[in-house]
Structures are given as C-alpha cells and as structure tokens.
CSV table of C-alpha atoms in Angstrom, one decimal:
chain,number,residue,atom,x,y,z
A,1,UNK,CA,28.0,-25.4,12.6
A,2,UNK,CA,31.5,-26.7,13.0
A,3,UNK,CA,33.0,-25.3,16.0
A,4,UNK,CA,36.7,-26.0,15.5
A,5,UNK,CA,39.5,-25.1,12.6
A,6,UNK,CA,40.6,-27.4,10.0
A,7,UNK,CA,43.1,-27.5,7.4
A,8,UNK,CA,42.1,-28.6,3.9
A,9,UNK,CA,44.2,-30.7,1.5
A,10,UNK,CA,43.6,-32.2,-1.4
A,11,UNK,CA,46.4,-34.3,-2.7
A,12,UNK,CA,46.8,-35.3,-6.4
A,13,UNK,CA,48.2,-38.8,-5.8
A,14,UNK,CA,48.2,-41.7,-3.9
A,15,UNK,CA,51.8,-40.9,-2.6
A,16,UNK,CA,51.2,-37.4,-1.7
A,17,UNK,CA,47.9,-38.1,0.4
A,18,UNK,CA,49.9,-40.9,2.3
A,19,UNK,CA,52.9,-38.5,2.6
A,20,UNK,CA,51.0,-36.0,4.0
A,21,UNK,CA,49.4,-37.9,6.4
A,22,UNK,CA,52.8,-39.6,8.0
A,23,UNK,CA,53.9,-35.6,8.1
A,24,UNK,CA,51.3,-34.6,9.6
A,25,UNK,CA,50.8,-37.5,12.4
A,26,UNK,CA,54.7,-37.0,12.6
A,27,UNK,CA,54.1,-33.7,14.5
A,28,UNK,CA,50.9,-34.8,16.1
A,29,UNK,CA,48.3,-33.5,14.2
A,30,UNK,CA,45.2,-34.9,14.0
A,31,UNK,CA,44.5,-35.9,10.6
A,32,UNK,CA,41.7,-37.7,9.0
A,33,UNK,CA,41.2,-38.9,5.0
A,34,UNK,CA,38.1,-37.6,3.7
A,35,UNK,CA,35.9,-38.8,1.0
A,36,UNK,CA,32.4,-38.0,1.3
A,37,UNK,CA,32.5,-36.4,4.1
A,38,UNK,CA,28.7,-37.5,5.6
A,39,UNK,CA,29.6,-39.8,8.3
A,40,UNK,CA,32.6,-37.2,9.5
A,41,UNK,CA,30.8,-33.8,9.4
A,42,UNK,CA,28.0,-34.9,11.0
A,43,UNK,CA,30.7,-35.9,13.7
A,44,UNK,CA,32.3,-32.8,13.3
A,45,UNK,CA,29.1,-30.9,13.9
A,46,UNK,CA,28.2,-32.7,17.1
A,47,UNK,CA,31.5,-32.7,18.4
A,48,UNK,CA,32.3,-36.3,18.9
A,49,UNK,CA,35.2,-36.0,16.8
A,50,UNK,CA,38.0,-32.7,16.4
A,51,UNK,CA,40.5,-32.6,13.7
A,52,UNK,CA,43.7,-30.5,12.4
A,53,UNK,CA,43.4,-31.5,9.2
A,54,UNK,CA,41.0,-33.6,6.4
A,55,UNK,CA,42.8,-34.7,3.7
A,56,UNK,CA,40.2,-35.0,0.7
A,57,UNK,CA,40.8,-38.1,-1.4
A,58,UNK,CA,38.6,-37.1,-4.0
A,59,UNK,CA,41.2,-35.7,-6.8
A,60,UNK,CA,42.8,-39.0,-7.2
A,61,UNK,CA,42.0,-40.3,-10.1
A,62,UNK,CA,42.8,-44.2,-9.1
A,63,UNK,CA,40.4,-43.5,-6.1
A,64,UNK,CA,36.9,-41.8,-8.1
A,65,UNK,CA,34.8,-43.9,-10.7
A,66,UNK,CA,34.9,-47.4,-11.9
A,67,UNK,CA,37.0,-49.2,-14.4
A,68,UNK,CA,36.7,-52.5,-16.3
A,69,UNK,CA,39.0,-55.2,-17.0
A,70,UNK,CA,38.2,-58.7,-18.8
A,71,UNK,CA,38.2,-59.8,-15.3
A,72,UNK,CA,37.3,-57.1,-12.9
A,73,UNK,CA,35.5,-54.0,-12.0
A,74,UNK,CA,37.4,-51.9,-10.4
A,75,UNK,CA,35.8,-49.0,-7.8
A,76,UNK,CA,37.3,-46.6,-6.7
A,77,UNK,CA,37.1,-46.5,-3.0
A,78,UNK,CA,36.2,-42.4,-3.0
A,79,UNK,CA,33.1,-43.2,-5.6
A,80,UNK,CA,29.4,-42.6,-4.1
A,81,UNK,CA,27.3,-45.1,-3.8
A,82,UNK,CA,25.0,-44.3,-6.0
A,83,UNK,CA,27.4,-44.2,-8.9
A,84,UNK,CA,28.2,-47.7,-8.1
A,85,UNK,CA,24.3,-48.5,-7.7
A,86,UNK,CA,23.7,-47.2,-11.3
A,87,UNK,CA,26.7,-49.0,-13.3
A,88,UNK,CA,25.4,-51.4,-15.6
A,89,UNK,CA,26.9,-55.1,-14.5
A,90,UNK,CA,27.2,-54.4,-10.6
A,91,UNK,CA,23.8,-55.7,-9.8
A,92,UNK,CA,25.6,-58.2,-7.0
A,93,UNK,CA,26.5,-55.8,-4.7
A,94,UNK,CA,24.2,-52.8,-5.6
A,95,UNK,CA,21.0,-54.7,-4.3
A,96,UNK,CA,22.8,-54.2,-0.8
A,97,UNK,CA,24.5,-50.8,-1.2
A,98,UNK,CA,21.2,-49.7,-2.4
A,99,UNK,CA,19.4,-50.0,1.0
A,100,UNK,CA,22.2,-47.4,2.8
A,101,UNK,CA,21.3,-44.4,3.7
A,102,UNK,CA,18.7,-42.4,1.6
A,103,UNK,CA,18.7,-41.5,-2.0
A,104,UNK,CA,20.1,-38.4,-1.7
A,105,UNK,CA,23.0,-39.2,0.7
A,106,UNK,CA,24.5,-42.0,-1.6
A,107,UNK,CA,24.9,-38.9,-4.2
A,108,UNK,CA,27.5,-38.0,-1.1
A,109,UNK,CA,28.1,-41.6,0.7
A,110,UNK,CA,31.6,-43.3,-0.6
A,111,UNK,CA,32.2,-47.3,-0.7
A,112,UNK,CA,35.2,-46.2,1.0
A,113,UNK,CA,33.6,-44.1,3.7
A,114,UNK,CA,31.1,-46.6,4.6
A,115,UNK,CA,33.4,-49.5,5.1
A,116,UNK,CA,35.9,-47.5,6.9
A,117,UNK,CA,33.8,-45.3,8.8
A,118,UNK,CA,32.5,-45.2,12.6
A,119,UNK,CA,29.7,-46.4,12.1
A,120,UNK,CA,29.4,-50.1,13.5
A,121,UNK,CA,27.4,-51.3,10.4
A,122,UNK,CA,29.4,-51.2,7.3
A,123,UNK,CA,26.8,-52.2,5.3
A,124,UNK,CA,29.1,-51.8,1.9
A,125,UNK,CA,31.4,-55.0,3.1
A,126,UNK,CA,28.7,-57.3,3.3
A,127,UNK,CA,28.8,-58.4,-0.3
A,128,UNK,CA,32.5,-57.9,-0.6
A,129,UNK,CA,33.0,-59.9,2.2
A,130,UNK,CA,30.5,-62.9,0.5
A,131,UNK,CA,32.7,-62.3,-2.9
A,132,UNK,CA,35.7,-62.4,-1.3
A,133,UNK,CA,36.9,-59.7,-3.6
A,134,UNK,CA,40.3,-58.3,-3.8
A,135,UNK,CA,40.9,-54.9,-2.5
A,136,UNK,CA,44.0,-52.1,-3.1
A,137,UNK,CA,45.5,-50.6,-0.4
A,138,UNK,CA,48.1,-48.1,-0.3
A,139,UNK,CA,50.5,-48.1,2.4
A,140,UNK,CA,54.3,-47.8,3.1
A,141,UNK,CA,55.3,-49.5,0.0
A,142,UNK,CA,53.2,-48.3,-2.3
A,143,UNK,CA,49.9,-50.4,-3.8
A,144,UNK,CA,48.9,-53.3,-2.8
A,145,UNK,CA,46.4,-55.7,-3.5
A,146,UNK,CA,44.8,-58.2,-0.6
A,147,UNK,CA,41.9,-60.4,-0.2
A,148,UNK,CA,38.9,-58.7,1.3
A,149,UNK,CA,38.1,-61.1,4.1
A,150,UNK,CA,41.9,-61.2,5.2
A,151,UNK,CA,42.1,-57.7,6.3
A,152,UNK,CA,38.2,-57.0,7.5
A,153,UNK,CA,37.8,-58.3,11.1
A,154,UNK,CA,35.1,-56.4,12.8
A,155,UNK,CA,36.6,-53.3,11.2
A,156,UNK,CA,39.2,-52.8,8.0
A,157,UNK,CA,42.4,-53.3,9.1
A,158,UNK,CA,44.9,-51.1,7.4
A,159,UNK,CA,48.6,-50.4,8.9
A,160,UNK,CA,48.9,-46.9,9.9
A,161,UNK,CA,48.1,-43.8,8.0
A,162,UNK,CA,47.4,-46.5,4.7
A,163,UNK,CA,43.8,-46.1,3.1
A,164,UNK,CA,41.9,-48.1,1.0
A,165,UNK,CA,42.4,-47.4,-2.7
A,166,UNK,CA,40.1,-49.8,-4.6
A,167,UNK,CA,37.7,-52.6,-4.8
A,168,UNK,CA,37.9,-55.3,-7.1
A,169,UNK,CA,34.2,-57.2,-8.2
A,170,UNK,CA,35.1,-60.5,-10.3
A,171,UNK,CA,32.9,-60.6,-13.1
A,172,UNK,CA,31.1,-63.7,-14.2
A,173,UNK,CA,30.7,-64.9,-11.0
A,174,UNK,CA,27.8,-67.4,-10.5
A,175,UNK,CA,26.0,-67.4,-7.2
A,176,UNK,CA,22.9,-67.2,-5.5
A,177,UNK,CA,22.1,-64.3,-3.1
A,178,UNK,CA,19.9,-63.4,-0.4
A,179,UNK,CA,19.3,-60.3,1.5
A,180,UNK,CA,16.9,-59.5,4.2
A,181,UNK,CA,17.2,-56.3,6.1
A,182,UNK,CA,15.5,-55.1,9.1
A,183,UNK,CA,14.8,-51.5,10.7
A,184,UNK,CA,13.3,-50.3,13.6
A,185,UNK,CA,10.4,-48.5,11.5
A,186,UNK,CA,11.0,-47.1,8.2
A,187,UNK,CA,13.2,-48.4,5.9
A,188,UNK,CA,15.6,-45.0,5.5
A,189,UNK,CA,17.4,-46.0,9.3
A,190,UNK,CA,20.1,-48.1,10.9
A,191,UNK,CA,19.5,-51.8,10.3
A,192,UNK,CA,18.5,-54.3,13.3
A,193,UNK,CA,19.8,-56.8,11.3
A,194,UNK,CA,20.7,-56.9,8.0
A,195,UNK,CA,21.3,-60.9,6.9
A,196,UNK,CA,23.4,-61.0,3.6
A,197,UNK,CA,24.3,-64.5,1.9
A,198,UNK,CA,25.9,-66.2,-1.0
A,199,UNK,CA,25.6,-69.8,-1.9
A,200,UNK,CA,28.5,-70.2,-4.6
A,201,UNK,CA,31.2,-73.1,-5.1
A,202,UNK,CA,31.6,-75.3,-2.0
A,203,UNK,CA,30.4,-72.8,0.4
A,204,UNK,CA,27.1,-71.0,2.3
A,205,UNK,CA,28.5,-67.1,3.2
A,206,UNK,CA,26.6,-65.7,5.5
A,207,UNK,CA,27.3,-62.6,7.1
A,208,UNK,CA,25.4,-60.2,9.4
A,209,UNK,CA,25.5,-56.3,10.4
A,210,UNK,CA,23.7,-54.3,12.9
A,211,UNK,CA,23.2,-58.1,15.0
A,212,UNK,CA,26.2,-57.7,17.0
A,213,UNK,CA,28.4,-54.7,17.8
A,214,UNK,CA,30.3,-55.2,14.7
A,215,UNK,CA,29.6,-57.3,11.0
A,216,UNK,CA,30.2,-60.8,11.8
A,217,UNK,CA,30.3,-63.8,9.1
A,218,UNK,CA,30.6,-67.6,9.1
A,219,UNK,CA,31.5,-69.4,5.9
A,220,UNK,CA,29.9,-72.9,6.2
A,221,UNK,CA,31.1,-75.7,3.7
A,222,UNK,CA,28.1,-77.5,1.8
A,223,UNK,CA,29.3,-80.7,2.3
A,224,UNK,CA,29.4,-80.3,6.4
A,225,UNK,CA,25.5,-79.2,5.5
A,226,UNK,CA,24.1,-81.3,3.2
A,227,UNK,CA,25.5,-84.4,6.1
A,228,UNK,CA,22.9,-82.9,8.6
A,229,UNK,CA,19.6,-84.3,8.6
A,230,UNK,CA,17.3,-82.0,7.7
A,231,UNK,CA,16.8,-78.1,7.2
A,232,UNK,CA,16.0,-77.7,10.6
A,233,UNK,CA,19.1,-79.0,12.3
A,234,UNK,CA,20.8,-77.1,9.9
A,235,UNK,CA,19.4,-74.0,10.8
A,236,UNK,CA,20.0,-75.0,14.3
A,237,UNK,CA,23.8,-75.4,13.4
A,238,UNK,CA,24.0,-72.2,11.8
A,239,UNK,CA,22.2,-70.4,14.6
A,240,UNK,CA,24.4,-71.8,17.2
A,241,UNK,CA,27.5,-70.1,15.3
A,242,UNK,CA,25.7,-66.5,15.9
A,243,UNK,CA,24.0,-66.6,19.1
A,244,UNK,CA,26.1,-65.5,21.5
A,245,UNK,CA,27.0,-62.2,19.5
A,246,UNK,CA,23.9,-60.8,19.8
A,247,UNK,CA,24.0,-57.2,21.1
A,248,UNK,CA,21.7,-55.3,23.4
A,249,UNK,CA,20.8,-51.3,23.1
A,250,UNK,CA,18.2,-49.2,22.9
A,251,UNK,CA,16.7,-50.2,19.5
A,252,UNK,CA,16.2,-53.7,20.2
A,253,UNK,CA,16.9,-56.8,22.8
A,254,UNK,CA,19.0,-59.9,22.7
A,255,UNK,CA,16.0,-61.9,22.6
A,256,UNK,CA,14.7,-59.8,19.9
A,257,UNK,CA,17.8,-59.9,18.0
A,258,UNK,CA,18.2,-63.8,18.0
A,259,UNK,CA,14.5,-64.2,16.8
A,260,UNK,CA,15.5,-62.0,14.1
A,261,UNK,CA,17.4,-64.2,13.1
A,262,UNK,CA,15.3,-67.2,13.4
A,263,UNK,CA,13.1,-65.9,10.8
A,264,UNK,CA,15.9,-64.9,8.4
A,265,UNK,CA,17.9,-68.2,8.5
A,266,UNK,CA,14.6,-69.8,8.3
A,267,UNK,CA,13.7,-67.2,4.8
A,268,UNK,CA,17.1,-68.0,3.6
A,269,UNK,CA,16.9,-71.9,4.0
A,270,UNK,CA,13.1,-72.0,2.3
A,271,UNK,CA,15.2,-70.2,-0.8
A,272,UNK,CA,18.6,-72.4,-0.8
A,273,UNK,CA,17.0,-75.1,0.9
A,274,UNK,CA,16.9,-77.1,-2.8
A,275,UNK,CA,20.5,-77.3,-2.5
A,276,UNK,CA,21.0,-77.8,0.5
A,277,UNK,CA,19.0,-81.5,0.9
A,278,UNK,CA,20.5,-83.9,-1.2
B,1,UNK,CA,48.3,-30.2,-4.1
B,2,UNK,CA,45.4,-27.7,-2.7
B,3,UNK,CA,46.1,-26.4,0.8
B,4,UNK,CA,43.4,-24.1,2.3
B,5,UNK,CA,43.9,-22.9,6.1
B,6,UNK,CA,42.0,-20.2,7.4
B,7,UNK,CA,39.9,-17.8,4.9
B,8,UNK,CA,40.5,-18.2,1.2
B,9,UNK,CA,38.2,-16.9,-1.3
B,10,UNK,CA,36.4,-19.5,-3.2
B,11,UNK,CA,34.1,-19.1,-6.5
B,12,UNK,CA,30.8,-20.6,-6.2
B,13,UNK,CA,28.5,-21.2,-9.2
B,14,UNK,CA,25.1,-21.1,-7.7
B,15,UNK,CA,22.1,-20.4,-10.3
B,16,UNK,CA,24.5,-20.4,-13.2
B,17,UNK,CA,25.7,-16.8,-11.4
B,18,UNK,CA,29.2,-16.8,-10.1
B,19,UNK,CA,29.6,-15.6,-6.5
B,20,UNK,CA,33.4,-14.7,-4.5
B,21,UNK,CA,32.8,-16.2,-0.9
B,22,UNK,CA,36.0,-15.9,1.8
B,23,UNK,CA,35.2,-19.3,3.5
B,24,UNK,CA,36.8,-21.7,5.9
B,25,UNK,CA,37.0,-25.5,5.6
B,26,UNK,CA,35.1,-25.8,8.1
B,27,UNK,CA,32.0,-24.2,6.8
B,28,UNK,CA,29.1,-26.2,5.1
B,29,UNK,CA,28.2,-25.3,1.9
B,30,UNK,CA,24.4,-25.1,3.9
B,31,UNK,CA,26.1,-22.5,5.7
B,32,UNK,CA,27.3,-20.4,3.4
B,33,UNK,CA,24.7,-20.4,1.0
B,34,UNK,CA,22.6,-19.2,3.5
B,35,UNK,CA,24.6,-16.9,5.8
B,36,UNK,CA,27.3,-15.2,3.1
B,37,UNK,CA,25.5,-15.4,-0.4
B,38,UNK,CA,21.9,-14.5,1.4
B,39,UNK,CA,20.3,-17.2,-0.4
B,40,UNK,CA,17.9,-18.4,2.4
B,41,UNK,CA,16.0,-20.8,0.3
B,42,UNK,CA,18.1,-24.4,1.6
B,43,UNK,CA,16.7,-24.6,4.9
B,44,UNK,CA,18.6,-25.6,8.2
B,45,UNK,CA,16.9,-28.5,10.1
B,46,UNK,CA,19.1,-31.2,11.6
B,47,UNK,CA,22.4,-30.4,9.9
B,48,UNK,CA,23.0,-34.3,10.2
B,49,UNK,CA,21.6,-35.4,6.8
B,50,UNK,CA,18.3,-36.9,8.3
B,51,UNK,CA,15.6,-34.4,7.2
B,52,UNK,CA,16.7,-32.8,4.0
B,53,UNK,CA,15.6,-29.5,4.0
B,54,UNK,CA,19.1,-28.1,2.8
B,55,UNK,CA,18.9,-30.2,-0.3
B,56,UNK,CA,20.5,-27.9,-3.2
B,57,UNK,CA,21.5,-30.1,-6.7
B,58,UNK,CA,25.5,-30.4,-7.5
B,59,UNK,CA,26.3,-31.2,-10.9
B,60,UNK,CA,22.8,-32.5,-11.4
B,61,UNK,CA,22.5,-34.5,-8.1
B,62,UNK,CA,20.7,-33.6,-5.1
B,63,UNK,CA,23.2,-33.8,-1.7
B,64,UNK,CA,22.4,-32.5,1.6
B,65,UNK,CA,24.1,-29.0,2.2
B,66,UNK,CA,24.7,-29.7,5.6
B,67,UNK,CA,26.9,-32.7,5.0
B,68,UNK,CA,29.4,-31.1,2.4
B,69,UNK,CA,32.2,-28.5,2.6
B,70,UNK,CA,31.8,-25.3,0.9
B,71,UNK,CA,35.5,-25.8,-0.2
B,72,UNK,CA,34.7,-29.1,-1.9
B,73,UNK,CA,32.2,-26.9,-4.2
B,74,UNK,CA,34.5,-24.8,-6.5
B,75,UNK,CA,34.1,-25.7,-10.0
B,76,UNK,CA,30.8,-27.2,-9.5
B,77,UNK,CA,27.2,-25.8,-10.9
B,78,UNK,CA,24.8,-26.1,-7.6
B,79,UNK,CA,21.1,-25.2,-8.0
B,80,UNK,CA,19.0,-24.0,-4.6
B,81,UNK,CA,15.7,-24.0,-4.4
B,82,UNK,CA,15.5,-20.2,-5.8
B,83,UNK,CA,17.0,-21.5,-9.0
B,84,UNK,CA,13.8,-23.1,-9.8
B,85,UNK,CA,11.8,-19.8,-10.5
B,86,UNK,CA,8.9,-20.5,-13.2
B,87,UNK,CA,9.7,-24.4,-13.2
B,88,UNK,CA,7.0,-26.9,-13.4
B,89,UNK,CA,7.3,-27.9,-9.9
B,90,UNK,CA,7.2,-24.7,-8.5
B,91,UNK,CA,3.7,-24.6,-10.3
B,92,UNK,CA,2.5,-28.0,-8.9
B,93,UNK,CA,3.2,-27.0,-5.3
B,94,UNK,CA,1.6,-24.3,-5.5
B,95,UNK,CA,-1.6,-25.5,-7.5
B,96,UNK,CA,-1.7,-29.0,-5.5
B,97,UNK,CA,-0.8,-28.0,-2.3
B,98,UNK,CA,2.3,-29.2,-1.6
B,99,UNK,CA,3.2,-27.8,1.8
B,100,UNK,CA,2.4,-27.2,5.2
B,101,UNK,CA,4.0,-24.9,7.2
B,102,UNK,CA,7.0,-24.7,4.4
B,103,UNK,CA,9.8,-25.9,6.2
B,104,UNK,CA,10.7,-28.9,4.1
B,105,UNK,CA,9.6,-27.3,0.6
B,106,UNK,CA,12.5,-26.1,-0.6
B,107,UNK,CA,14.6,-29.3,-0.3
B,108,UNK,CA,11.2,-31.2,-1.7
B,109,UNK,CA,11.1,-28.8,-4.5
B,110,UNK,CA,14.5,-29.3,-5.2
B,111,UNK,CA,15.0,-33.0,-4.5
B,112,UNK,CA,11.6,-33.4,-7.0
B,113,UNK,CA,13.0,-31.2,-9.8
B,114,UNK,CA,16.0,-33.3,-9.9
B,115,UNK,CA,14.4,-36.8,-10.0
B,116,UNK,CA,12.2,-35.5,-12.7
B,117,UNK,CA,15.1,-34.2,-14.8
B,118,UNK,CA,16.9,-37.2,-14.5
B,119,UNK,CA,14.2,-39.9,-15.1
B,120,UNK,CA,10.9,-38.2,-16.3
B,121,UNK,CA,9.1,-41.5,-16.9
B,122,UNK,CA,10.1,-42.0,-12.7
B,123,UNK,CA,7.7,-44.6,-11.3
B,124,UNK,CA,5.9,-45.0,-8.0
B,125,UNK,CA,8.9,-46.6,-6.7
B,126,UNK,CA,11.4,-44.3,-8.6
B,127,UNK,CA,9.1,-41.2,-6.3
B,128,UNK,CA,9.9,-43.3,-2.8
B,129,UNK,CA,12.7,-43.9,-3.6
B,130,UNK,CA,14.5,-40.2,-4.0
B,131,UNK,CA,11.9,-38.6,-2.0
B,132,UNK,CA,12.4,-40.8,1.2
B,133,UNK,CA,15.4,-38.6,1.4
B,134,UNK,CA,13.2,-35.5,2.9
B,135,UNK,CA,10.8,-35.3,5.8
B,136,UNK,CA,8.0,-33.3,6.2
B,137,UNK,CA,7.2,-33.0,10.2
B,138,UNK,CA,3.5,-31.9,8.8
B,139,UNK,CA,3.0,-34.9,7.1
B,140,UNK,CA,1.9,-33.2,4.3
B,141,UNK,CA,3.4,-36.2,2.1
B,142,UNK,CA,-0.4,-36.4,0.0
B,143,UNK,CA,0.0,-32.7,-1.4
B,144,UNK,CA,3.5,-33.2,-2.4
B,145,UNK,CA,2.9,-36.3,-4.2
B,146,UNK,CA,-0.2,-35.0,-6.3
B,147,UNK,CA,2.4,-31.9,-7.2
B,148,UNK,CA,4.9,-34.3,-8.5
B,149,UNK,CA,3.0,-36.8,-10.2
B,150,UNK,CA,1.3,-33.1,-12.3
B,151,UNK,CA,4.5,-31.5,-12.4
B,152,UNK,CA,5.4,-35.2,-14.3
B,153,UNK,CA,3.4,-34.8,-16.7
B,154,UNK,CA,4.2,-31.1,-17.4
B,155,UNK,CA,7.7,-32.1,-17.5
B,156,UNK,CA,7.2,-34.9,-19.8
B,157,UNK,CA,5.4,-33.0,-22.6
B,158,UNK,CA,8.4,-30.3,-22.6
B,159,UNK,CA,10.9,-33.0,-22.9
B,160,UNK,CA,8.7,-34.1,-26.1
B,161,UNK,CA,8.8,-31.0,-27.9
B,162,UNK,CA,12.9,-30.9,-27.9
C-alpha cells in the first residue's frame, strides 16, 4: 500500500512531459518521470521516496518500441526489457539485459528506468557503455543526441528536469564480448559483480557493476597491452586500475570483491587472450 | 494530456468483463483487483516484485500487480488467476500436485498459462526461465513442474487441432 497522494500525468509529447515537469518543480512539487514504474513503487511502498506527482512517459510514441535505420536501432528509453530482449538483431546487448531482474519483471522493467534509476547497478549501461552508443536526450532545447559514455559517470547525467528519450545500437558492429555475472545465491538477485567486456577496434572495454558503489569502466588500448609481457602482467595491469573501488556491505567483502575479480579477468583473458599476445 | 488527481473512475477489462473502479494513482492494480473488484485470486506477498504471487497477465504478459498502477491499466485486457477456469493448467495442478499450502498458486498458475500460450514447445530452460519469477516458500517446485510439463502436452495437442 502507497501511503501518500499523487498526481498522475501522462503527456503526449516530448515537450509537454518536459514542460510539465519545469511547471511543476517551478512551484516546488515533487515530481518524478515514470516509465515502468518497478524500481519507484516499490520505493513508494516502503516509503523511501514521496512524490506530488509521476509523470508517465509511456504515451510518447518516440519513447515506446524500437525503430530501424540502415544504421541504427533505435529504443525507446520507456520500452521493457524484455521487448528489447526478444527483437531480432539486438543479441549484443540482450545477453546482458537478459540477466536483470526476473522474467516477469522485464514484461514491466524499462531500459530507461534501469539506467536512470536508484539502484546503484544499472545493469542496462554496461553494453551501451562498451558500444559507446549514441543516446537522445530531451532537454531545454529540444532533442538532442550525445555519446553514451560522455554523459554516464557513476550515474546519467542529464541537466535538470531533461530525460532520456532514446538509445541508439550501431548495427554491423564487429566485436567480441564477454559477460560473467555473480550473485550472492540464485541467479534472480543483485549482482556481486557483474564483469561486462568488448574487444573491438583498438580497444579492451571493460566495465563493472555491483563491484563498487557505482558502474565503473576502463577503456584500455591494445597496443599499451599487447607491449606487456605476458597475460599475467596484463591482468595485473588491469587489476591495479579497479582495486581500490572495491566496496564493502553486507553481501560481500573487499577481499571477496577483488578475488571476484581475479577470477573474471583471469576468464576473460583465457577467452581474448589470442589477441592479446602477439 | 491525461491528468488524474484524486478518485476518477477507470474501466478495467479483467476476464474479458468490463468493471467501473473509482481509483487513485496511488493504488496498485494488486490492490484493486483484490480489495474493489473482489477478485481475491492475485495474492499479496511482498508487494516488492520478489515473490510473485500477484502475477495477473496484461495484454498477454505476466507483470507483477504489486508493481503497477491501476491507472496505467485502462484499455488493457488483464487475466487473474480466476480467468483460467477449465484451462489445462488448472487441471495439471490439481492432478500433479502442484501446491502446498496455495499461497503462490495463483501467480504459478498464471505465470505457467502464459509461457505456455506464448511458446508451447517451451524448453527446460524456457520453464526456469519465466518461472524463476515466482517463489514457492513450501518448496513445492517438483509438483509444479510435473503440472507444467502435462499441462504442455495438453496444450500442445489443442494448438494442433486449430
């Protein structure tokens, strides 16, 4: 049960949603945009988190469902997961989406929500963050489109009352992946440590959620690699970049943490490893 | 633009019957299923989208009922748990033992019904992989999978005949 009141909008168009919102924070309501709505009910519900107002995203049309140009697909940020998951050609980021959540959830769960949610783990930007894709953002002038990586520190950055309007996946993209995720128990839960990576043009992506208190990535260039010595002093090079971020709480230590790690760099390098020793 | 604040009275289609419900945005569809239509089948266990009791199909998806507004629903065809009267899997259950103390059943019976409408050649990891969406506290997981993997078959053989 939701213990406060809330007003419920649902704007047709970009413009209205992000007019709305500067009215609203104007006279200092509390306003949040709302997609699928599973990561901010159940915050409702527990009251960590009061409202005035949701303003549901989800009659946009630019926002819901996927579109496909000779060079992109385009997601909507308010599409579920699981609609992403099923679209024929998407396969490079549905391996990882696929592992959020439950089954029935991604039915609910947004791309959108997930990366701009509460929730330290963001799961959804690992790949887009190891693509580098474009992403549209709607703010005081209008649509815009930015690389990925150049507004996602820790958290997306968006200027005030703007919200994430799509995701851009290049097609024909040539790379090789690897994803290793790890839960406390079963596999439906938060990750320990999810390791995703992408070995494509001159560079080894490799980016990690649930290790620290926020996603953290390090883009190492090949060359710089393949001059180390062997596989194990560069896994000792790439270890020494994440460390120190390792976070401590009640799921898991430091230590434990770190050797997490260990093991997946170790997994990673046995699969790029080829490549990687000239 | 859609403004709701305070009560506004919302159709649902639940069952492929059409119910009037005064709601508030902050009600859960969960909620008002069960507490203004009377239909009591959704259960309510952690209302945090963990144990999926509440599951109840939307447009031919199962979602959690505790984690959506009742609001977001009008226009949509939902199916509860009592919706599935004289289906295969309410035969399976029943025949195979699908349940414990009944807690989780409904949103089993309804998470099930929907993965074997949607993919009725579902394999082993097809089964995991929608049904590690609900919890059964009585670990009564053996039952339920025998009543899927019959109610399969049953389900299979009537898609045949269309």
């Amino acid at each position: 049960m939701i213990k406060f009141d809330f007003d419920y909008y649902k704007p047709d168009t970009c413009k209205e949603a992000y007019e709305l919102m500067c009215e609203l924070k104007g006279v200092n309501l509390n306003a949040v945009y709302y997609a699928g709505g599973t990561e901010l009910l159940s915050n409702f519900r527990k009251g960590k988190m009061t409202v005035d107002a949701v303003i549901d995203l989800k009659s946009i049309a630019s926002l819901v469902g996927i579109e496909e140009t000779d060079e992109f697909y385009i997601i909507g940020s308010a599409t579920p997961l699981n609609t992403i998951i099923e679209y024929p050609g998407l396969e490079s980021i549905a391996l990882t989406i696929g592992q959020i959540a439950d089954h029935t959830i991604r039915n609910a769960l947004t791309i959108g929500g997930n990366i701009c949610g509460r929730l330290p783990y963001r799961e959804a930007a690992l790949p887009l963050l190891a693509l580098n894709v474009q992403v549209v953002v709607y703010d005081v002038n209008g649509k815009m489109t930015i690389d990925f990586r150049n507004i996602f520190d820790k958290r997306l950055k968006l200027e005030k009352n703007s919200f994430l309007v799509q995701i851009k996946i290049p097609k024909l993209i040539n790379f090789k992946a690897f994803d290793l995720r790890n839960t406390e128990g079963i596999h439906v839960d938060y990750p320990i440590m999810h390791q995703y990576s992408t070995m494509k043009d001159n560079e080894l992506f490799i980016v990690l959620s649930g290790y620290a208190s926020f996603p953290i990535y390090e883009v190492f260039n090949l060359k710089q690699l393949k001059a180390e010595k062997s596989l194990e002093d560069i896994k000792v090079l790439i270890m020494n970049s994440f460390l120190e971020h390792a976070k401590e709480d009640e799921r898991a230590s430091v230590a434990y943490r770190q050797q997490l790690l260990c093991v997946s760099i170790d997994e990673m390098l046995h699969e790029f490893g080829g490549e990687l020793i000239d | 633009m859609i403004k709701i604040s305070g009560y506004k009275e919302i159709k649902l289609s639940i069952n492929h019957e059409d119910f009037l419900v005064l709601v508030k945005p902050n009600e859960t569809l969960l909620r008002v299923i069960r507490e203004k239509l009377g239909l009591t089948g959704p259960k309510s266990g952690c209302e945090n989208g963990d144990c999926g009791a509440c599951t109840v199909i939307v447009n031919d998806k199962p979602i959690k009922a505790c984690l959506v507004l009742a609001v977001e629903m009008e226009g949509k065809s939902i199916i509860t748990v009592e919706g599935l009267i004289d289906t295969e899997i309410q035969q399976t259950f029943v025949d195979h033992s699908g349940f414990q103390c009944g807690y989780c059943t409904a949103g089993f019976l309804v998470n099930s019904y929907a993965l074997l409408e949607t993919i009725p050649n579902a394999n082993a990891n097809d089964k995991v992989e929608w049904l590690s969406s609900n919890l059964c506290r009585c670990t009564g997981y053996e039952g339920i999978e025998l009543a899927i993997n019959a109610a399969q078959d049953l389900v299979k053989k009537r898609k045949e005949k269309l």
